[in-house]
Short mmCIF file of C-alpha atoms in Angstrom, two decimals:
data_model
loop_
_atom_site.label_atom_id
_atom_site.label_comp_id
_atom_site.label_asym_id
_atom_site.label_seq_id
_atom_site.Cartn_x
_atom_site.Cartn_y
_atom_site.Cartn_z
CA UNK T 1 0.00 0.00 0.00
CA UNK T 2 1.36 3.45 -0.95
CA UNK T 3 1.37 6.06 1.85
CA UNK T 4 0.08 9.58 1.12
CA UNK T 5 1.99 12.77 1.95
CA UNK T 6 -0.14 13.17 5.08
CA UNK T 7 0.92 9.74 6.34
CA UNK T 8 4.72 10.22 6.17
CA UNK T 9 7.03 12.71 7.87
CA UNK T 10 9.74 14.84 6.27
CA UNK T 11 12.22 11.94 6.44
CA UNK T 12 9.83 9.61 4.59
CA UNK T 13 9.00 7.43 7.63
CA UNK T 14 5.37 6.62 8.48
CA UNK T 15 3.74 9.08 10.93
CA UNK T 16 2.50 7.84 14.27
CA UNK T 17 -0.02 10.68 14.89
CA UNK T 18 -2.56 12.77 13.00
CA UNK T 19 -1.09 15.65 10.90
CA UNK T 20 -2.14 19.27 11.33
CA UNK T 21 -3.60 19.62 7.83
CA UNK T 22 -5.93 16.71 8.47
CA UNK T 23 -6.72 17.89 11.99
CA UNK T 24 -7.93 21.30 10.66
CA UNK T 25 -10.73 19.48 8.89
CA UNK T 26 -12.27 18.82 12.31
CA UNK T 27 -11.47 22.07 14.07
CA UNK T 28 -11.86 25.82 13.80
CA UNK T 29 -9.00 28.34 13.85
CA UNK T 30 -8.25 31.22 16.16
CA UNK T 31 -8.32 34.22 13.87
CA UNK T 32 -7.91 37.99 13.97
CA UNK T 33 -10.37 40.52 12.74
CA UNK T 34 -9.55 41.79 9.22
CA UNK T 35 -6.55 44.13 9.41
CA UNK T 36 -5.82 47.29 7.41
CA UNK T 37 -2.39 48.85 7.02
CA UNK T 38 -3.75 52.27 6.02
CA UNK T 39 -5.19 53.12 9.46
CA UNK T 40 -3.30 56.06 11.04
CA UNK T 41 -3.74 57.75 14.46
CA UNK T 42 -5.67 60.63 12.80
CA UNK T 43 -4.64 63.15 15.47
CA UNK T 44 -6.22 66.06 13.62
CA UNK T 45 -9.67 64.44 13.78
CA UNK T 46 -9.15 63.56 17.43
CA UNK T 47 -7.93 66.95 18.69
CA UNK T 48 -9.84 69.38 16.45
CA UNK T 49 -12.71 71.23 18.14
CA UNK T 50 -15.88 70.19 16.31
CA UNK T 51 -18.91 72.41 15.73
CA UNK T 52 -22.26 70.86 14.82
CA UNK T 53 -23.75 72.60 11.78
CA UNK T 54 -27.45 71.81 11.63
CA UNK T 55 -28.14 74.19 8.74
CA UNK T 56 -25.65 72.57 6.37
CA UNK T 57 -23.73 75.87 5.99
CA UNK T 58 -21.40 77.66 8.42
CA UNK T 59 -20.79 81.40 8.06
CA UNK T 60 -17.70 83.05 9.56
CA UNK T 61 -18.54 86.65 10.48
CA UNK T 62 -15.54 88.90 11.02
CA UNK T 63 -14.88 92.52 11.74
CA UNK T 64 -14.08 94.51 8.60
CA UNK T 65 -10.34 94.08 8.13
CA UNK T 66 -9.07 96.34 5.41
CA UNK T 67 -8.06 99.97 5.54
CA UNK T 68 -6.96 102.02 2.54
CA UNK T 69 -3.93 104.23 3.06
CA UNK T 70 -1.65 101.95 5.08
CA UNK T 71 0.54 101.26 2.05
CA UNK T 72 -0.23 97.54 1.85
CA UNK T 73 -2.64 95.84 -0.53
CA UNK T 74 -4.90 93.23 1.08
CA UNK T 75 -6.73 90.29 -0.41
CA UNK T 76 -9.64 87.92 0.02
CA UNK T 77 -8.39 84.35 0.34
CA UNK T 78 -10.77 81.49 -0.36
CA UNK T 79 -8.81 78.27 -0.17
CA UNK T 80 -6.07 78.53 -2.79
CA UNK T 81 -7.92 81.23 -4.76
CA UNK T 82 -7.07 84.90 -4.10
CA UNK T 83 -8.78 88.14 -5.14
CA UNK T 84 -7.77 91.69 -4.35
CA UNK T 85 -10.24 93.63 -2.18
CA UNK T 86 -11.66 96.26 -4.58
CA UNK T 87 -11.17 99.22 -2.22
CA UNK T 88 -7.55 98.16 -1.69
CA UNK T 89 -6.79 99.16 -5.28
CA UNK T 90 -6.75 102.66 -3.78
CA UNK T 91 -3.20 101.80 -2.62
CA UNK T 92 -2.08 102.22 -6.23
CA UNK T 93 -0.93 105.86 -6.54
CA UNK T 94 -3.11 106.62 -9.57
CA UNK T 95 -6.27 105.29 -7.85
CA UNK T 96 -5.88 106.80 -4.37
CA UNK T 97 -8.81 109.19 -4.64
CA UNK T 98 -10.96 107.18 -7.03
CA UNK T 99 -14.14 106.24 -5.13
CA UNK T 100 -16.33 104.51 -7.71
CA UNK T 101 -16.80 101.19 -5.90
CA UNK T 102 -18.53 99.51 -8.84
CA UNK T 103 -15.64 100.35 -11.17
CA UNK T 104 -13.04 99.19 -8.65
CA UNK T 105 -14.94 95.93 -8.14
CA UNK T 106 -15.02 95.29 -11.87
CA UNK T 107 -11.33 96.16 -12.19
CA UNK T 108 -10.38 93.80 -9.34
CA UNK T 109 -12.00 90.94 -11.22
CA UNK T 110 -9.71 91.52 -14.21
CA UNK T 111 -6.59 90.51 -12.28
CA UNK T 112 -5.28 87.03 -13.07
CA UNK T 113 -3.71 84.82 -10.38
CA UNK T 114 -0.29 83.35 -11.15
CA UNK T 115 2.27 81.24 -9.33
CA UNK T 116 5.95 82.03 -9.83
CA UNK T 117 8.91 79.75 -9.20
CA UNK T 118 11.99 80.96 -7.36
CA UNK T 119 14.34 82.58 -9.86
CA UNK T 120 11.62 83.50 -12.37
CA UNK T 121 11.98 86.98 -13.90
CA UNK T 122 8.87 89.17 -13.93
CA UNK T 123 10.29 92.28 -15.60
CA UNK T 124 13.48 93.22 -17.46
CA UNK T 125 15.19 96.60 -17.10
CA UNK T 126 14.54 98.86 -20.10
CA UNK T 127 11.52 96.95 -21.41
CA UNK T 128 8.09 98.61 -21.64
CA UNK T 129 5.85 98.18 -18.59
CA UNK T 130 3.13 95.89 -19.88
CA UNK T 131 1.43 94.68 -16.70
CA UNK T 132 0.57 95.63 -13.12
CA UNK T 133 1.72 93.04 -10.58
CA UNK T 134 0.27 92.75 -7.06
CA UNK T 135 2.41 90.62 -4.74
CA UNK T 136 0.14 88.35 -2.72
CA UNK T 137 2.80 86.16 -1.13
CA UNK T 138 6.55 85.70 -1.53
CA UNK T 139 9.65 87.84 -2.06
CA UNK T 140 10.66 89.64 -5.23
CA UNK T 141 14.07 91.30 -5.66
CA UNK T 142 14.53 94.59 -7.53
CA UNK T 143 17.86 94.29 -9.35
CA UNK T 144 19.93 97.01 -10.98
CA UNK T 145 23.44 97.53 -12.35
CA UNK T 146 26.17 98.95 -10.13
CA UNK T 147 28.81 101.54 -11.18
CA UNK T 148 31.20 98.73 -12.15
CA UNK T 149 28.70 96.69 -14.08
CA UNK T 150 27.89 94.24 -11.30
CA UNK T 151 24.34 93.33 -10.31
CA UNK T 152 23.06 95.18 -7.25
CA UNK T 153 19.91 94.76 -5.20
CA UNK T 154 17.82 97.94 -5.16
CA UNK T 155 15.18 96.63 -2.80
CA UNK T 156 12.82 93.81 -1.93
CA UNK T 157 9.09 93.49 -2.52
CA UNK T 158 6.93 91.30 -0.30
CA UNK T 159 3.33 90.56 0.64
CA UNK T 160 1.08 93.55 -0.11
CA UNK T 161 3.52 95.35 -2.41
CA UNK T 162 3.00 96.14 -6.08
CA UNK T 163 5.03 96.94 -9.18
CA UNK T 164 4.11 98.37 -12.56
CA UNK T 165 1.35 100.67 -11.30
CA UNK T 166 2.81 103.48 -13.44
CA UNK T 167 1.08 101.77 -16.35
CA UNK T 168 -2.17 103.38 -15.15
CA UNK T 169 -0.90 106.93 -15.68
CA UNK T 170 1.82 106.49 -18.32
CA UNK T 171 1.32 103.89 -21.05
CA UNK T 172 4.83 104.57 -22.41
CA UNK T 173 6.64 103.91 -19.11
CA UNK T 174 9.68 101.60 -18.99
CA UNK T 175 10.92 99.23 -16.30
CA UNK T 176 13.60 100.95 -14.22
CA UNK T 177 14.85 97.69 -12.72
CA UNK T 178 14.72 93.94 -13.20
CA UNK T 179 12.23 92.11 -10.96
CA UNK T 180 13.11 88.52 -10.02
CA UNK T 181 11.32 86.11 -7.68
CA UNK T 182 13.52 85.13 -4.74
CA UNK T 183 11.06 82.57 -3.33
CA UNK T 184 8.00 80.86 -4.81
CA UNK T 185 5.43 83.65 -5.20
CA UNK T 186 1.72 84.13 -5.74
CA UNK T 187 0.85 87.29 -7.66
CA UNK T 188 -2.17 88.94 -9.29
CA UNK T 189 -1.48 90.38 -12.73
CA UNK T 190 -3.37 92.88 -14.91
CA UNK T 191 -1.98 93.02 -18.43
CA UNK T 192 -1.92 96.05 -20.72
CA UNK T 193 -4.54 94.59 -23.05
CA UNK T 194 -7.01 93.88 -20.25
CA UNK T 195 -6.46 97.38 -18.83
CA UNK T 196 -7.02 99.11 -22.18
CA UNK T 197 -10.19 97.10 -22.75
CA UNK T 198 -11.47 98.00 -19.28
CA UNK T 199 -10.75 101.74 -19.69
CA UNK T 200 -12.61 101.77 -22.99
CA UNK T 201 -15.77 100.76 -21.12
CA UNK T 202 -15.16 102.91 -18.02
CA UNK T 203 -14.97 106.60 -18.95
CA UNK T 204 -15.10 107.73 -15.28
CA UNK T 205 -11.85 105.91 -14.49
CA UNK T 206 -10.23 107.11 -17.72
CA UNK T 207 -11.02 110.72 -16.82
CA UNK T 208 -9.75 110.22 -13.26
CA UNK T 209 -6.41 108.88 -14.50
CA UNK T 210 -6.00 111.89 -16.76
CA UNK T 211 -6.56 114.28 -13.82
CA UNK T 212 -4.20 112.60 -11.30
CA UNK T 213 -4.85 112.07 -7.55
CA UNK T 214 -3.73 112.98 -4.05
CA UNK T 215 -2.78 110.63 -1.22
CA UNK T 216 -5.36 109.99 1.56
CA UNK T 217 -4.65 109.64 5.25
CA UNK T 218 -4.45 106.03 6.51
CA UNK T 219 -6.91 104.85 9.13
CA UNK T 220 -7.59 101.73 11.16
CA UNK T 221 -5.90 99.76 13.94
CA UNK T 222 -2.69 97.74 13.74
CA UNK T 223 -4.59 94.70 12.49
CA UNK T 224 -6.03 96.62 9.54
CA UNK T 225 -9.52 96.56 11.02
CA UNK T 226 -11.96 99.40 10.43
CA UNK T 227 -11.61 101.98 13.23
CA UNK T 228 -13.78 102.33 16.33
CA UNK T 229 -13.73 105.88 17.72
CA UNK T 230 -13.22 105.91 21.50
CA UNK T 231 -12.50 108.79 23.89
CA UNK T 232 -10.14 108.21 26.84
CA UNK T 233 -8.46 110.39 29.47
CA UNK T 234 -11.09 113.15 29.28
CA UNK T 235 -12.62 115.00 32.25
CA UNK T 236 -15.86 116.82 32.80
CA UNK T 237 -18.71 116.69 30.30
CA UNK T 238 -16.76 116.13 27.11
CA UNK T 239 -18.76 115.19 24.03
CA UNK T 240 -18.18 111.47 23.45
CA UNK T 241 -17.66 110.18 19.93
CA UNK T 242 -20.27 107.94 18.39
CA UNK T 243 -19.15 104.78 16.68
CA UNK T 244 -20.03 101.28 15.51
CA UNK T 245 -18.09 98.15 14.66
CA UNK T 246 -18.03 97.49 10.92
CA UNK T 247 -18.47 93.88 9.78
CA UNK T 248 -17.25 92.21 6.64
CA UNK T 249 -20.08 92.69 4.16
CA UNK T 250 -19.35 89.41 2.35
CA UNK T 251 -18.40 86.83 5.00
CA UNK T 252 -17.19 83.45 3.90
CA UNK T 253 -19.57 80.51 4.10
CA UNK T 254 -18.56 76.86 4.37
CA UNK T 255 -20.79 74.10 3.01
CA UNK T 256 -20.35 70.53 4.16
CA UNK T 257 -18.07 68.43 1.99
CA UNK T 258 -18.91 64.76 1.61
CA UNK T 259 -17.00 61.54 1.10
CA UNK T 260 -19.19 58.60 0.05
CA UNK T 261 -19.02 55.05 -1.14
CA UNK T 262 -21.43 52.15 -1.70
CA UNK T 263 -20.62 49.00 0.27
CA UNK T 264 -21.80 45.82 -1.46
CA UNK T 265 -22.15 42.48 0.36
CA UNK T 266 -23.59 39.31 -1.18
CA UNK T 267 -26.42 37.87 0.88
CA UNK T 268 -24.89 34.39 0.68
CA UNK T 269 -21.72 35.67 2.33
CA UNK T 270 -23.68 37.54 4.99
CA UNK T 271 -25.94 34.54 5.69
CA UNK T 272 -23.48 31.64 5.69
CA UNK T 273 -20.07 33.08 6.62
CA UNK T 274 -20.84 35.45 9.49
CA UNK T 275 -19.73 33.27 12.41
CA UNK T 276 -17.77 33.85 14.51
CA UNK T 277 -17.37 37.30 12.88
CA UNK T 278 -20.15 39.24 11.20
CA UNK T 279 -18.97 39.73 7.61
CA UNK T 280 -21.14 42.79 7.03
CA UNK T 281 -19.90 44.51 10.19
CA UNK T 282 -16.26 43.82 9.33
CA UNK T 283 -16.74 45.13 5.79
CA UNK T 284 -18.40 48.24 7.22
CA UNK T 285 -15.68 48.76 9.83
CA UNK T 286 -12.89 48.87 7.24
CA UNK T 287 -14.97 51.05 4.90
CA UNK T 288 -15.53 53.60 7.70
CA UNK T 289 -11.79 53.58 8.50
CA UNK T 290 -11.01 54.41 4.88
CA UNK T 291 -13.57 57.22 4.83
CA UNK T 292 -12.09 58.75 8.00
CA UNK T 293 -8.62 58.62 6.47
CA UNK T 294 -9.96 60.47 3.44
CA UNK T 295 -11.72 62.96 5.72
CA UNK T 296 -8.49 63.91 7.51
CA UNK T 297 -6.66 64.17 4.19
CA UNK T 298 -9.31 66.58 2.89
CA UNK T 299 -9.22 68.68 6.06
CA UNK T 300 -5.53 69.29 5.34
CA UNK T 301 -5.24 69.27 1.55
CA UNK T 302 -8.59 70.19 0.00
CA UNK T 303 -7.95 73.32 -2.15
CA UNK T 304 -11.18 74.95 -0.93
CA UNK T 305 -11.30 74.39 2.86
CA UNK T 306 -8.10 72.41 3.58
CA UNK T 307 -6.01 73.98 6.34
CA UNK T 308 -2.78 74.02 4.31
CA UNK T 309 -4.54 76.14 1.69
CA UNK T 310 -6.27 78.47 4.17
CA UNK T 311 -3.31 79.76 6.14
CA UNK T 312 -3.28 83.56 5.86
CA UNK T 313 -0.24 84.80 3.95
CA UNK T 314 0.80 86.87 6.96
CA UNK T 315 0.99 83.61 8.96
CA UNK T 316 3.27 81.76 6.52
CA UNK T 317 6.94 81.76 7.47
CA UNK T 318 10.06 80.18 5.99
CA UNK T 319 12.80 78.21 7.71
CA UNK T 320 16.02 80.09 8.41
CA UNK T 321 18.42 77.45 7.11
CA UNK T 322 16.26 74.71 5.58
CA UNK T 323 15.69 72.06 8.29
CA UNK T 324 13.18 72.92 11.04
CA UNK T 325 15.15 74.31 13.97
CA UNK T 326 14.22 75.62 17.42
CA UNK T 327 14.36 79.22 16.11
CA UNK T 328 11.80 78.37 13.41
CA UNK T 329 9.47 76.71 15.90
CA UNK T 330 9.76 79.71 18.22
CA UNK T 331 8.85 82.04 15.36
CA UNK T 332 5.86 79.89 14.45
CA UNK T 333 4.75 79.69 18.08
CA UNK T 334 5.05 83.45 18.63
CA UNK T 335 2.55 84.27 15.87
CA UNK T 336 -0.49 83.34 17.98
CA UNK T 337 -1.73 83.01 21.52
CA UNK T 338 -2.71 79.70 23.08
CA UNK T 339 -1.33 77.39 20.42
CA UNK T 340 -2.97 74.01 21.06
CA UNK T 341 -0.59 71.82 19.04
CA UNK T 342 1.77 71.58 16.10
CA UNK T 343 0.96 69.13 13.31
CA UNK T 344 3.77 67.70 11.19
CA UNK T 345 4.71 64.72 9.06
CA UNK T 346 6.63 62.13 11.10
CA UNK T 347 9.70 62.79 8.94
CA UNK T 348 9.47 66.51 9.77
CA UNK T 349 9.33 65.66 13.48
CA UNK T 350 12.44 63.49 13.06
CA UNK T 351 14.19 66.36 11.23
CA UNK T 352 13.30 68.75 14.07
CA UNK T 353 14.68 66.37 16.69
CA UNK T 354 17.90 66.01 14.68
CA UNK T 355 18.29 69.80 14.61
CA UNK T 356 17.73 69.97 18.37
CA UNK T 357 20.23 67.19 19.00
CA UNK T 358 22.86 68.93 16.85
CA UNK T 359 22.53 71.97 19.13
CA UNK T 360 22.60 69.98 22.33
CA UNK T 361 18.89 70.46 22.97
CA UNK T 362 16.58 67.61 23.93
CA UNK T 363 12.85 68.49 23.69
CA UNK T 364 10.76 67.11 26.52
CA UNK T 365 7.93 64.73 25.70
CA UNK T 366 4.37 65.36 26.85
CA UNK T 367 1.46 63.00 27.43
CA UNK T 368 -1.40 63.30 24.93
CA UNK T 369 -4.27 60.89 25.48
CA UNK T 370 -1.98 58.42 27.21
CA UNK T 371 0.76 58.54 24.55
CA UNK T 372 4.13 60.30 24.65
CA UNK T 373 4.79 62.91 21.96
CA UNK T 374 7.57 65.33 21.15
CA UNK T 375 6.82 68.83 22.46
CA UNK T 376 8.31 72.29 22.03
CA UNK T 377 7.80 74.91 24.76
CA UNK T 378 5.19 72.56 26.23
CA UNK T 379 3.15 72.42 23.00
CA UNK T 380 2.83 68.87 21.57
CA UNK T 381 4.05 68.15 18.04
CA UNK T 382 1.52 65.62 16.73
CA UNK T 383 2.24 63.43 13.69
CA UNK T 384 0.16 63.26 10.52
CA UNK T 385 1.19 61.40 7.39
CA UNK T 386 -1.43 63.40 5.43
CA UNK T 387 0.82 66.48 5.28
CA UNK T 388 2.47 66.11 1.87
CA UNK T 389 6.18 65.85 1.12
CA UNK T 390 7.24 67.56 -2.11
CA UNK T 391 9.41 65.82 -4.73
CA UNK T 392 12.26 68.06 -3.52
CA UNK T 393 11.97 66.55 -0.03
CA UNK T 394 10.30 69.48 1.75
CA UNK T 395 7.18 69.57 3.91
CA UNK T 396 5.24 71.91 6.22
CA UNK T 397 4.56 72.21 9.95
CA UNK T 398 1.21 73.61 11.08
CA UNK T 399 0.48 75.36 14.37
CA UNK T 400 -3.07 76.11 15.44
CA UNK T 401 -5.33 77.47 18.13
CA UNK T 402 -8.63 75.60 18.25
CA UNK T 403 -12.24 76.20 19.28
CA UNK T 404 -14.96 78.80 18.77
CA UNK T 405 -14.44 80.33 22.22
CA UNK T 406 -10.77 80.97 21.37
CA UNK T 407 -11.47 82.30 17.85
CA UNK T 408 -9.48 79.37 16.56
CA UNK T 409 -9.73 76.58 14.01
CA UNK T 410 -12.90 74.48 14.11
CA UNK T 411 -14.00 71.31 12.42
CA UNK T 412 -17.49 71.33 10.96
CA UNK T 413 -19.90 68.42 10.82
CA UNK T 414 -23.70 68.04 10.87
CA UNK T 415 -25.68 67.30 13.99
CA UNK T 416 -27.76 64.15 14.20
CA UNK T 417 -28.08 62.38 10.84
CA UNK T 418 -30.61 59.77 9.72
CA UNK T 419 -29.15 56.28 10.25
CA UNK T 420 -26.16 57.83 12.02
CA UNK T 421 -23.26 55.45 12.61
CA UNK T 422 -20.83 57.98 14.17
CA UNK T 423 -20.81 61.80 14.48
CA UNK T 424 -21.01 63.20 10.95
CA UNK T 425 -21.21 59.73 9.40
CA UNK T 426 -24.21 57.60 8.48
CA UNK T 427 -24.86 54.20 6.89
CA UNK T 428 -28.07 53.74 4.91
CA UNK T 429 -29.34 50.43 3.54
CA UNK T 430 -30.25 50.97 -0.12
CA UNK T 431 -31.67 47.57 -0.99
CA UNK T 432 -30.91 44.16 -2.55
CA UNK T 433 -30.50 43.89 -6.31
CA UNK T 434 -31.54 41.02 -8.62
CA UNK T 435 -28.17 39.34 -8.04
CA UNK T 436 -28.84 39.05 -4.28
CA UNK T 437 -26.24 41.73 -3.45
CA UNK T 438 -27.03 44.06 -0.54
CA UNK T 439 -25.93 47.71 -0.81
CA UNK T 440 -25.18 50.26 1.91
CA UNK T 441 -24.53 53.95 1.23
CA UNK T 442 -21.78 55.12 3.62
CA UNK T 443 -21.41 58.92 3.86
CA UNK T 444 -19.15 61.23 5.85
CA UNK T 445 -19.91 64.99 6.00
CA UNK T 446 -17.28 67.49 7.16
CA UNK T 447 -15.42 70.76 6.61
CA UNK T 448 -13.13 73.12 8.56
CA UNK T 449 -12.99 76.87 9.17
CA UNK T 450 -10.36 79.32 10.41
CA UNK T 451 -12.26 81.91 12.46
CA UNK T 452 -9.52 84.60 12.51
CA UNK T 453 -6.31 84.62 10.46
CA UNK T 454 -3.83 84.26 13.32
CA UNK T 455 -5.47 81.04 14.57
CA UNK T 456 -3.48 79.03 12.02
CA UNK T 457 0.14 79.31 10.95
CA UNK T 458 2.55 77.25 8.88
CA UNK T 459 6.31 76.78 8.60
CA UNK T 460 6.90 76.18 4.90
CA UNK T 461 9.66 74.54 2.84
CA UNK T 462 10.91 72.42 5.73
CA UNK T 463 13.85 70.33 4.50
CA UNK T 464 13.72 66.73 5.67
CA UNK T 465 16.85 65.11 4.29
CA UNK T 466 19.67 67.30 5.56
#
């Protein structure tokens, strides 16, 4: 009689006991629940202050925050899109006394948003001025020629500055310097052709430019907010000023974003293979985990409401030497009160610790929900692998104040939902098709809002590999 593989051992001798493969036919196995490598700690979702939005839309009302005459041009930032505030065009010398709001609004819409790479030349010395450039974010160097023919720096332009405004009053003007981007820049540009077309349809502005203008007196507080007249230090029955607090006439509104998928489970699988683990529940658990991962990614990277795209330009700073050092973290921390936490890619946290070690500094760890995390000045540095790393090996570090009461960053999600599975997430049975497949619609609703600009800051271009 020939023995089977199950009846002989590895040496070819007959076995004297039952093999494991045969034994499994009469036993069950001890098994784990289905595992998923893509599950991360999701610290942003855990630590963000959440606001329930029952109306489906959340409006952020702010005090009016632009004042003409302070020498800086200000902008409306909606995600990654930027538009100049129409009245702020009064910072251009030729438009300082022009008060036709409708014309300024129409002109502001003619500016085109552009992104410039470091080293890109905007204007060449001696060429005709053919566009007006408003610097939204970044640094631009004004270069000239020294007495011995060498290149000299005549000045630097930064956030809120402009160049080429002489095109409004002198169409034959020439560039008196070369303008070159020192860092990646975001600018708004109005070309000569668009300007000429606009003036042809706006005789009031054309006449104003021919007459010239005078410079107005600046007004407002140090934050650029519309002034509130207050008397102080007076005695007796002095006449008190009357005042009011001006609000932004067009506040930003946030609608709920949604991430959805349809979970499909065959009834035969659900009926026959759900012991000891419920197949439908395990399928749903992993689907929800994937939706929450996508939710955190959107809260950081969505071009409309993502936090990385909604940092005010005044709150974006650059590293001093490339890697994130203690000086950079101090600068980021000093930009706001009551910073709740930093958020960084794990590789950025490792780069920061290397910089500290090279200087003989050893940041203390702090306890966050029972886990030890790197901290700086007592503020935890929480990891998130959703913060992107550029092909050049650079990333960003966020710092934020959270909560409505602190005028900070808030997460937005609806209140109670039909068939709610978790806050802001519901699972709805949508039926069984003619192939006996059950379907469940799984939806997650969310968004995020920055209540005031200094609630959120970012350290940009953090080098990770040095």
